[in-house]
Short mmCIF file of C-alpha atoms in Angstrom, two decimals:
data_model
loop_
_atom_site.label_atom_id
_atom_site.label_comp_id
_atom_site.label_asym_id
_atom_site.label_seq_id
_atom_site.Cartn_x
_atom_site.Cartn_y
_atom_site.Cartn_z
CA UNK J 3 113.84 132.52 91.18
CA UNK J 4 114.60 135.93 92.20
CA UNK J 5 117.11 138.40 90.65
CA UNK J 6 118.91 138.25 94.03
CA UNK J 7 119.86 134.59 92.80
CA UNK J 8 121.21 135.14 89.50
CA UNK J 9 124.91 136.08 88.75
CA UNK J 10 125.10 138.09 85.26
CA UNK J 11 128.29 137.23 83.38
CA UNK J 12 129.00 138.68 79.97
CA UNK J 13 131.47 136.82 77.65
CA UNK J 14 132.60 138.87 75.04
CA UNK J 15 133.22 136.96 71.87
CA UNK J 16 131.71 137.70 68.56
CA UNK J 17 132.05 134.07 67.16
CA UNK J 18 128.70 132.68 66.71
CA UNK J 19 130.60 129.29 66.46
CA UNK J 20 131.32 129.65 70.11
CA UNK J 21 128.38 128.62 72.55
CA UNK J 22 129.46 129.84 75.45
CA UNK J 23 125.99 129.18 77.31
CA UNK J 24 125.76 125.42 76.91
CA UNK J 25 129.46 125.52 78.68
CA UNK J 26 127.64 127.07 82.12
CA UNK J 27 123.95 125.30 81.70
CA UNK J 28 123.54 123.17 84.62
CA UNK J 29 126.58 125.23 86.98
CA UNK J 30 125.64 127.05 90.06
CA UNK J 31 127.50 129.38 92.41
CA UNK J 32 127.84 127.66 96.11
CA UNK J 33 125.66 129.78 97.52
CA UNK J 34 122.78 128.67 94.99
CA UNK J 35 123.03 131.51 93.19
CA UNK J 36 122.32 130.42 89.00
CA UNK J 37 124.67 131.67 86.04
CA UNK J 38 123.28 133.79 83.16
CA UNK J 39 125.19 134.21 80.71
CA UNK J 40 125.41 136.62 77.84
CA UNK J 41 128.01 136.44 74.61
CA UNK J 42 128.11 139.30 72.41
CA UNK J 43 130.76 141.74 70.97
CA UNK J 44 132.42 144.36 71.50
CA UNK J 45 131.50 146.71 68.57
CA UNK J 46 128.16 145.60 69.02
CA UNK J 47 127.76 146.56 72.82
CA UNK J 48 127.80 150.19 74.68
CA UNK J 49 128.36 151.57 78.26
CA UNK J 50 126.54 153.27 80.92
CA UNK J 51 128.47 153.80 84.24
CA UNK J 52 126.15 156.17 87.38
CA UNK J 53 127.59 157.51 90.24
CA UNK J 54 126.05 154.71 92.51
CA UNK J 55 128.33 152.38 91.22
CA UNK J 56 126.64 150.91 89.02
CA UNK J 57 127.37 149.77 85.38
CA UNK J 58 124.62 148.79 82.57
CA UNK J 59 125.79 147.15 79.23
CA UNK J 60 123.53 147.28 76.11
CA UNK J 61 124.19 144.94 73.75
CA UNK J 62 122.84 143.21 70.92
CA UNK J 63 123.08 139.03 71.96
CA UNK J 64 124.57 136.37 69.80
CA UNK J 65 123.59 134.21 72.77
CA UNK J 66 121.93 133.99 75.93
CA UNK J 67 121.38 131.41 79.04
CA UNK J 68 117.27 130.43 78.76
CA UNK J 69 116.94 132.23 75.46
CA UNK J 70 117.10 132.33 71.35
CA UNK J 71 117.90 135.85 70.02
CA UNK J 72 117.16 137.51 67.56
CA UNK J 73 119.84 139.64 65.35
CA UNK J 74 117.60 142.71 66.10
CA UNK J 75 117.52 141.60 69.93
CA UNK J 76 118.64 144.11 72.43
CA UNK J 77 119.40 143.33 75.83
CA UNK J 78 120.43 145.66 78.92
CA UNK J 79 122.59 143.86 81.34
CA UNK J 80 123.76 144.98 85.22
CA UNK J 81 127.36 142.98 84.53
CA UNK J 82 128.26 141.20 87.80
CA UNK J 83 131.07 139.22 86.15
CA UNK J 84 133.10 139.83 82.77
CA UNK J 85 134.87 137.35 80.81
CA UNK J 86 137.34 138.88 77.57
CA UNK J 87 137.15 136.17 74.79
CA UNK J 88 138.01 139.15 72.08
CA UNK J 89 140.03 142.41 71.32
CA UNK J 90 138.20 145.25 72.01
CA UNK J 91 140.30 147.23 69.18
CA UNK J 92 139.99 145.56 65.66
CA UNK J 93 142.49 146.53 62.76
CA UNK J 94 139.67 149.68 61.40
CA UNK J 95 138.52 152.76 63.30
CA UNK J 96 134.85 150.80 62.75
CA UNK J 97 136.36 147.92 64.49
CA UNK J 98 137.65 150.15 68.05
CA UNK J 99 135.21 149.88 70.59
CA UNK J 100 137.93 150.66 73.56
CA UNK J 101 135.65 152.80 74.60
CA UNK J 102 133.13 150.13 76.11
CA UNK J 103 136.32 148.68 77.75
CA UNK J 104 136.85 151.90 79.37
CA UNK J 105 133.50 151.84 80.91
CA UNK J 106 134.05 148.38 81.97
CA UNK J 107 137.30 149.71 83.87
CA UNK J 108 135.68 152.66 85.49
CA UNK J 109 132.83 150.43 86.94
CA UNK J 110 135.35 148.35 88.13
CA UNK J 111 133.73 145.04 86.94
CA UNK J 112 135.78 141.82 87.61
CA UNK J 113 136.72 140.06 84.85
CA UNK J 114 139.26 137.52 83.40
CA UNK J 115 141.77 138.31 82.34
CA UNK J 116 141.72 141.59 84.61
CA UNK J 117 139.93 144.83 82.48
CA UNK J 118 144.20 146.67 83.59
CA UNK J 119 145.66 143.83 81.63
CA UNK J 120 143.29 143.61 78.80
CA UNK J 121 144.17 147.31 77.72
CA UNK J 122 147.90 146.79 78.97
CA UNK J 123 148.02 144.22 76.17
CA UNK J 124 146.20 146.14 73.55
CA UNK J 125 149.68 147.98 72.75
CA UNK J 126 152.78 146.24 71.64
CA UNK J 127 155.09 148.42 73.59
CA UNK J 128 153.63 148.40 76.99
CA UNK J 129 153.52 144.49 76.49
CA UNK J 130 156.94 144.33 75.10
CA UNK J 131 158.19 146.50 78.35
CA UNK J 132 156.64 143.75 80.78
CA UNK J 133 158.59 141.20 78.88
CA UNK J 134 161.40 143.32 79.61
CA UNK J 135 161.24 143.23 82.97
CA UNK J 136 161.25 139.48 82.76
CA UNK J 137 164.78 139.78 80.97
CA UNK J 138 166.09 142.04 83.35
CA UNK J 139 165.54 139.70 86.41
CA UNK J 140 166.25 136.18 85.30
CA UNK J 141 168.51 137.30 82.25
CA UNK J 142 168.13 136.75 78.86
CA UNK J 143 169.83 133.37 78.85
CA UNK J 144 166.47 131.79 81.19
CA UNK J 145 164.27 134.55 78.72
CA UNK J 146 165.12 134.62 75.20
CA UNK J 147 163.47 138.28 74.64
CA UNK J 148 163.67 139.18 70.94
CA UNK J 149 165.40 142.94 70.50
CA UNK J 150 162.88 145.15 69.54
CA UNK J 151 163.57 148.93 68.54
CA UNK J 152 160.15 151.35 68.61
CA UNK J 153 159.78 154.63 66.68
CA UNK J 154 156.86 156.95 67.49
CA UNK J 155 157.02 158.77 64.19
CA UNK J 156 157.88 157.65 60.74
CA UNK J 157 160.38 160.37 60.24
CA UNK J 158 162.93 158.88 62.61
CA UNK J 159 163.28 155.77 60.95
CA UNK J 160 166.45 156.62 59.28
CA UNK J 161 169.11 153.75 59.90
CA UNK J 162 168.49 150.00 61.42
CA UNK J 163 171.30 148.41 62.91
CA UNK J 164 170.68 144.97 61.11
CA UNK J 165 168.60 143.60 58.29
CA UNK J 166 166.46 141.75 57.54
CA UNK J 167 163.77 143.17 59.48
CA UNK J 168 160.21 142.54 60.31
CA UNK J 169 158.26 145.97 61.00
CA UNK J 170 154.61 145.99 62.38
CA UNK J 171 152.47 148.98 62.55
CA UNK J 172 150.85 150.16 65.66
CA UNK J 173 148.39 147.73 67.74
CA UNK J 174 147.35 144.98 65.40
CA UNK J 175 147.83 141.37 65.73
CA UNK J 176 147.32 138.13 63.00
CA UNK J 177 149.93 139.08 60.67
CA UNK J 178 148.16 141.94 59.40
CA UNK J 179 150.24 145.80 59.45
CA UNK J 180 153.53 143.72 58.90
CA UNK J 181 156.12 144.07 56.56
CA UNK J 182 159.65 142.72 55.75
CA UNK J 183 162.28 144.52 54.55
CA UNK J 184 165.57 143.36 53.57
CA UNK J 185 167.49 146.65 53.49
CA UNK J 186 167.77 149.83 54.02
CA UNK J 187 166.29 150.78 50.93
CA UNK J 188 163.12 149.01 51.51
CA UNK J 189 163.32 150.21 55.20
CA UNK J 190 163.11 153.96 53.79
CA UNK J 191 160.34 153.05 51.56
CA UNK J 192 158.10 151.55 54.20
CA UNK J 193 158.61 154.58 56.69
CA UNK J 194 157.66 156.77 53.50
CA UNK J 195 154.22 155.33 53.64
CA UNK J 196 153.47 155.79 57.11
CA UNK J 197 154.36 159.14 56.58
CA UNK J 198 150.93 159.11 55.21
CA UNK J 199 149.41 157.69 58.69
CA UNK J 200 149.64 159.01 62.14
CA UNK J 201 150.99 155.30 63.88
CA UNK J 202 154.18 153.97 65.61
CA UNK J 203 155.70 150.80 64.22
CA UNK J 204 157.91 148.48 66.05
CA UNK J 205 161.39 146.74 64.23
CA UNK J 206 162.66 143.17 65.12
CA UNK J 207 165.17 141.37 63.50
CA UNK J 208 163.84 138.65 61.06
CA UNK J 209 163.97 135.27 62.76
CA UNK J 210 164.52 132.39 59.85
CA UNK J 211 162.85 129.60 61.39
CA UNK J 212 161.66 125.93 61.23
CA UNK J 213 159.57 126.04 63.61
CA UNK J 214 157.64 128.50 66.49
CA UNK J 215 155.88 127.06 69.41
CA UNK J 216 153.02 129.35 71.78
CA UNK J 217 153.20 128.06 75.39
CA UNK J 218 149.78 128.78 76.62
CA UNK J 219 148.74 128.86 80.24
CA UNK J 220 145.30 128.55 81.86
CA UNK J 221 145.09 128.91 84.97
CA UNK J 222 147.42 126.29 86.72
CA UNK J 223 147.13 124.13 83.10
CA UNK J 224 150.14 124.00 80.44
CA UNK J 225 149.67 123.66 76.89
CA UNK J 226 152.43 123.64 74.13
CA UNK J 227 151.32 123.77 70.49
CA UNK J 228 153.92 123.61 67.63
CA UNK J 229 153.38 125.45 64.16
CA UNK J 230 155.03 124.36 61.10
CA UNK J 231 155.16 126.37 57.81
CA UNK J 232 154.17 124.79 54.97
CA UNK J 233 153.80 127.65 52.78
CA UNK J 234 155.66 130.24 51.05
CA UNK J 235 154.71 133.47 52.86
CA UNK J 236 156.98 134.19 55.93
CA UNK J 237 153.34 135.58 57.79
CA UNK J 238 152.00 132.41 59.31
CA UNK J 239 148.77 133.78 59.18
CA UNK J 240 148.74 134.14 55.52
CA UNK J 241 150.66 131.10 54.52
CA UNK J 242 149.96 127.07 54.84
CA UNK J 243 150.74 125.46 58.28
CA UNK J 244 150.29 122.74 60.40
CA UNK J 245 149.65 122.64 64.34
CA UNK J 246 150.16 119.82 66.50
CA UNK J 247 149.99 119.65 70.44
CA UNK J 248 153.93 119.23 71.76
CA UNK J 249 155.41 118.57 74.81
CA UNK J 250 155.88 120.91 77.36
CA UNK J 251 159.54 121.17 78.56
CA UNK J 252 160.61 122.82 82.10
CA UNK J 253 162.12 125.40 79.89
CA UNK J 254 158.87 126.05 78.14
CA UNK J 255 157.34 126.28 81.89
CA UNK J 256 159.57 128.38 83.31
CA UNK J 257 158.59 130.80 80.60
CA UNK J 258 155.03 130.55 81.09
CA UNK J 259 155.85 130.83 84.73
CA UNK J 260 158.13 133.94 84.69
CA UNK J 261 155.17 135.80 82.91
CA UNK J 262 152.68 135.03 85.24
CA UNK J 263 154.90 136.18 88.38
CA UNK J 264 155.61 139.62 86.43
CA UNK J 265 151.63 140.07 85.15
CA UNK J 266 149.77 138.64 88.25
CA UNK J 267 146.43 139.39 86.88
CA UNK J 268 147.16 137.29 84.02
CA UNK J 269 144.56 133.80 84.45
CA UNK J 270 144.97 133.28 81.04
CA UNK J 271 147.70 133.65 78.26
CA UNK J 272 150.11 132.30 76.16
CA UNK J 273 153.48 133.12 74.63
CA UNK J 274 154.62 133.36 71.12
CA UNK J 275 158.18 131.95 70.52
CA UNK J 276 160.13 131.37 67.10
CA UNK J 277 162.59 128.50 66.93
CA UNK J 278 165.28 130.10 64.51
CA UNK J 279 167.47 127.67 62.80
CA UNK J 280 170.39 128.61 64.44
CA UNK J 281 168.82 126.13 67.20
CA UNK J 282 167.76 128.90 69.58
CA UNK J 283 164.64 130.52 70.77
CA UNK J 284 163.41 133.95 70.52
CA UNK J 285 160.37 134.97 72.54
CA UNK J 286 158.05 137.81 70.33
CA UNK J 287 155.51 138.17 71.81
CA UNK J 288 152.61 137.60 75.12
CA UNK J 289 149.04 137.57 74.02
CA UNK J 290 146.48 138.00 76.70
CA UNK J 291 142.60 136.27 76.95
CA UNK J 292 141.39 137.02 73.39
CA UNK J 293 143.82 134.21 72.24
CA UNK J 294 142.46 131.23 69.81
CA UNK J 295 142.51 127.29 70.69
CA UNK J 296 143.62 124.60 69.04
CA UNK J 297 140.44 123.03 67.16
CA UNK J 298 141.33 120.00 68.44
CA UNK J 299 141.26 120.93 71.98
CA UNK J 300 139.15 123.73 71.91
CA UNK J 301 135.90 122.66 74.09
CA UNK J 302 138.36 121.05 76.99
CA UNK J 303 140.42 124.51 77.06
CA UNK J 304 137.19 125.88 77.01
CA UNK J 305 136.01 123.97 79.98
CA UNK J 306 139.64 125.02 81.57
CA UNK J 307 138.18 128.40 81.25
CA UNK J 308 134.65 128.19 82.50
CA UNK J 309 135.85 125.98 85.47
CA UNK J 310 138.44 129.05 86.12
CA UNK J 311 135.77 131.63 86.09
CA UNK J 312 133.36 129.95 88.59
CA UNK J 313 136.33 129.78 90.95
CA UNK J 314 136.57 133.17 90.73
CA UNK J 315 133.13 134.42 90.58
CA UNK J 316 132.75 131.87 93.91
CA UNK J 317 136.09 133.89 95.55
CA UNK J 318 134.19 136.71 95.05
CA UNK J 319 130.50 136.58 95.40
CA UNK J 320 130.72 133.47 98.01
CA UNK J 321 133.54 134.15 99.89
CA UNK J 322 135.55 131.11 98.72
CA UNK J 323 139.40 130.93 97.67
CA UNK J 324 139.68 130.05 94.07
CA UNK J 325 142.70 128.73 94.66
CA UNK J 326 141.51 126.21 96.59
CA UNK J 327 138.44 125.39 94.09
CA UNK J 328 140.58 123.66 91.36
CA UNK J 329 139.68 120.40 90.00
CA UNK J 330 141.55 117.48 90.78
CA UNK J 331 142.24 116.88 87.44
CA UNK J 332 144.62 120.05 87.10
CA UNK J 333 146.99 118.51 90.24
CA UNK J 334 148.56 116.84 87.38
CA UNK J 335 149.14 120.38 85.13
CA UNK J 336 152.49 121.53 87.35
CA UNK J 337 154.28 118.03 85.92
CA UNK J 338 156.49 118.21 82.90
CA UNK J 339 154.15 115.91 80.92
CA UNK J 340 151.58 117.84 79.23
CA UNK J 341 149.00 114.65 78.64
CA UNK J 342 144.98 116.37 78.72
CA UNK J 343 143.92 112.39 79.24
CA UNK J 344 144.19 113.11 82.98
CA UNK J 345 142.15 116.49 82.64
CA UNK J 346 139.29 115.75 80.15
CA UNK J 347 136.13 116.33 81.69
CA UNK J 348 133.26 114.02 80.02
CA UNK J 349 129.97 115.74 80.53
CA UNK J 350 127.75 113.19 79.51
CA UNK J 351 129.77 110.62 81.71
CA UNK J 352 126.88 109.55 85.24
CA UNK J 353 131.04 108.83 87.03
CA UNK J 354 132.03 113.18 86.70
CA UNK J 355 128.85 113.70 87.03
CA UNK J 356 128.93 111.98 90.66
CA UNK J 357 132.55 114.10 91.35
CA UNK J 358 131.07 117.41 90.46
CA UNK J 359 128.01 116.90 92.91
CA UNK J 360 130.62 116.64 95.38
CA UNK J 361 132.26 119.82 94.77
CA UNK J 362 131.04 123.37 95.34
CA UNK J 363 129.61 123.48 91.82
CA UNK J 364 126.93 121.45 91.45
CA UNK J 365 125.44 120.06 88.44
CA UNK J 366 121.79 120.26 88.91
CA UNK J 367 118.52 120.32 86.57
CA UNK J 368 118.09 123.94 85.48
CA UNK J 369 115.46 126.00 86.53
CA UNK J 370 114.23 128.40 84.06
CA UNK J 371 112.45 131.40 85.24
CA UNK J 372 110.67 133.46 82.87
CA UNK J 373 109.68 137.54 84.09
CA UNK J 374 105.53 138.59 83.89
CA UNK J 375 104.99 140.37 80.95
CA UNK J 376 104.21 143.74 81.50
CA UNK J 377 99.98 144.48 80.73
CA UNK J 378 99.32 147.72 79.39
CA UNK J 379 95.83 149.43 79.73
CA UNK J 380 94.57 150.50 76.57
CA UNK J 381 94.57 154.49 75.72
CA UNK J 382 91.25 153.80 73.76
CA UNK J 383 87.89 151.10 74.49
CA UNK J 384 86.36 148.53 71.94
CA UNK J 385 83.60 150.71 71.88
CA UNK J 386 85.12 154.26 71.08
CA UNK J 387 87.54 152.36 68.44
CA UNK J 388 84.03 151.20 66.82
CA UNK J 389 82.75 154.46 66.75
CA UNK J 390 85.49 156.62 65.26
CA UNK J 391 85.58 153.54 62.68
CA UNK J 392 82.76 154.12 61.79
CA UNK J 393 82.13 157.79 61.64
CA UNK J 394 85.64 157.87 59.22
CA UNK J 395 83.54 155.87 56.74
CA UNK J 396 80.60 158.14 56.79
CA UNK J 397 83.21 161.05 56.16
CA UNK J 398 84.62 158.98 53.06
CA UNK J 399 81.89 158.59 51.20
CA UNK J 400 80.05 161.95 51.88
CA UNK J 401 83.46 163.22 50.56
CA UNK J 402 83.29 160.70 47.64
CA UNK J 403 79.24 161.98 46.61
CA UNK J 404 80.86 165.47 46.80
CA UNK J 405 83.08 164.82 44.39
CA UNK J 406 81.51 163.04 41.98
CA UNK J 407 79.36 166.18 41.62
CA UNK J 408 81.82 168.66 40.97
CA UNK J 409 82.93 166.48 38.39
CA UNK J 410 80.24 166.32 36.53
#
């Protein structure tokens, strides 16, 4: 198989739990062309954009379509395809590898979600501004927006209108840079110590709740999962919790909805939305591709996403409309009734098996194709490697008679 037939698509996520090449064995594009994949991380990858074009990624491969790596494996890839599984800024300076984004973006390599999007979502207050924009067209009645107050520099965080309040430092996400404070006192004290750092922070109103729910949306399929606290810590992230899938309500749709109208290049998302106890609903936050699955679920949302990435690897490399490359199975996903029974694909079952063949990606046997080893000439023959072999030992022990006689 040539290298004309071969589609390279890098999945960036550094969890070697995740296998993202067994999820595309066996897939082809419609026009024949074969899938190789390659999952690695950010921190772990760099850049090279020319001015034909063209972009090269060199990375170090947790895994890879035909073959086992090794940890000191490195790989250079010609990226026709990018999926973003991860954040490309951590919570450490060691952890920011933005810049490999950036190259990404100035090759212009299609990707899911798009590369703009990806770095739009990296900051809290650009996201938070899209979110307004919701509010300001359907209301905040339809779009419960939490209030949110931003302050670029520590020293202007004099007086908050309300308390308690939850502050979070700069870009980071899972509960970590987060603080409470329950007055102004504590307010003071907390912009004190980022005197000591050059970040913005972000204030929202503590939400006492019994509940929050993340209404997460894959291409044209709905999920709802609730999270209850369990613990003592107000962080869900560093306290005890349970998740369970819930049922998703038109109101939960409609918010799923109004997000993906207002950030088109969004495939993949979900929302973040406390329940207070005052019985209503406060939307915090929109997290882009980089966001988790529910163990439970995990390989069928995964499926959800490799199905949504051939359809658009086929818009664009075979001239199809991904729109019109959905499975059958997500007809049911714009209902109110959130049930995956209808959607679960069985790999192993001879029945799916028989629907996929029918569709534009077929599940063949894969071919394997392995490159010729490049032979090198050697510098030096057998025979001059005898001779200088043996003319160094001569040379040792004329030097070793030499100076046994001084010695003595």
């Amino acid at each position: 198989m040539s290298n004309s037939d071969k589609r390279e698509l890098i999945i960036f996520d550094g969890d070697p739990s995740h296998n993202w090449p067994e999820f595309f064995e066996g897939y082809f594009l419609p026009d024949g062309s074969s899938i190789v994949v390659t999952q690695c991380s950010f921190v772990e990858s760099r850049v090279t954009n020319y001015s034909d074009g063209s972009c090269m990624v060199f990375t170090r491969p947790i895994y890879q379509t035909g073959k086992k790596p090794k940890e000191s494996d490195r790989v250079t890839v010609k990226p026709d395809f990018v999926l973003i599984r991860n954040q490309s800024r951590g919570a450490t300076p060691e952890l920011d590898a933005r810049r490999v984004l950036f190259g990404l973006m100035a090759a212009k390599v299609p990707s899911i979600n798009s590369l703009e999007s990806v770095y739009r979502c990296l900051e809290r207050p650009i996201m938070y501004a899209g979110l307004r924009r919701v509010v300001q067209k359907y209301g905040k009645d339809k779009f419960p927006l939490i209030d949110q107050s931003f302050y670029s520099h520590p020293k202007e965080m004099v007086v908050s209108d309300q308390f308690p309040v939850a502050i979070k430092v700069s870009h980071v996400h899972a509960g970590m840079g987060k603080v409470l404070a329950e007055n102004i006192d504590e307010f003071r004290d907390v912009a004190s110590i980022l005197l000591l750092n050059n970040q913005y922070c972000t204030c929202e109103p503590f939400v006492k709740s019994d509940y929050s729910v993340r209404v997460q949306k894959i291409g044209n399929h709905y999920r709802v999962i609730k999270k209850f606290l369990t613990g003592s810590s107000w962080k869900t992230h560093f306290g005890g919790s349970v998740l369970s899938v819930g049922e998703l309500t038109p109101e939960y749709k409609f918010w799923a909805d109004a997000c993906s109208e207002e950030f088109s290049d969004l495939d993949l998302f979900a929302i973040d939305v406390l329940h207070g106890i005052d019985g209503k609903y406060y939307i915090i936050e929109l997290n882009d591709s980089a966001i988790g699955f529910l163990r439970e679920v995990w390989n069928h949302d995964t499926e959800l996403v490799r199905d949504l990435v051939l359809q658009k690897m086929a818009a664009l490399f075979c001239n199809l409309d991904s729109n019109n490359n959905n499975n059958n199975s997500n007809n049911n996903n714009n209902s109110i009734n959130n049930n995956d029974s209808n959607n679960t694909i069985n790999l192993n079952s001879s029945n799916n098996l028989n629907n996929k063949q029918n569709t534009h990606f077929q599940i063949v046997e894969v071919v394997k194709s392995f490159e010729k080893p490049i032979q090198y000439e050697p510098i030096v023959s057998n025979s001059q490697i005898a001779f200088i072999a043996t003319t160094a030992f001569a040379l040792t022990c004329a030097f070793v008679k030499i100076s046994s006689i001084y010695t003595k």
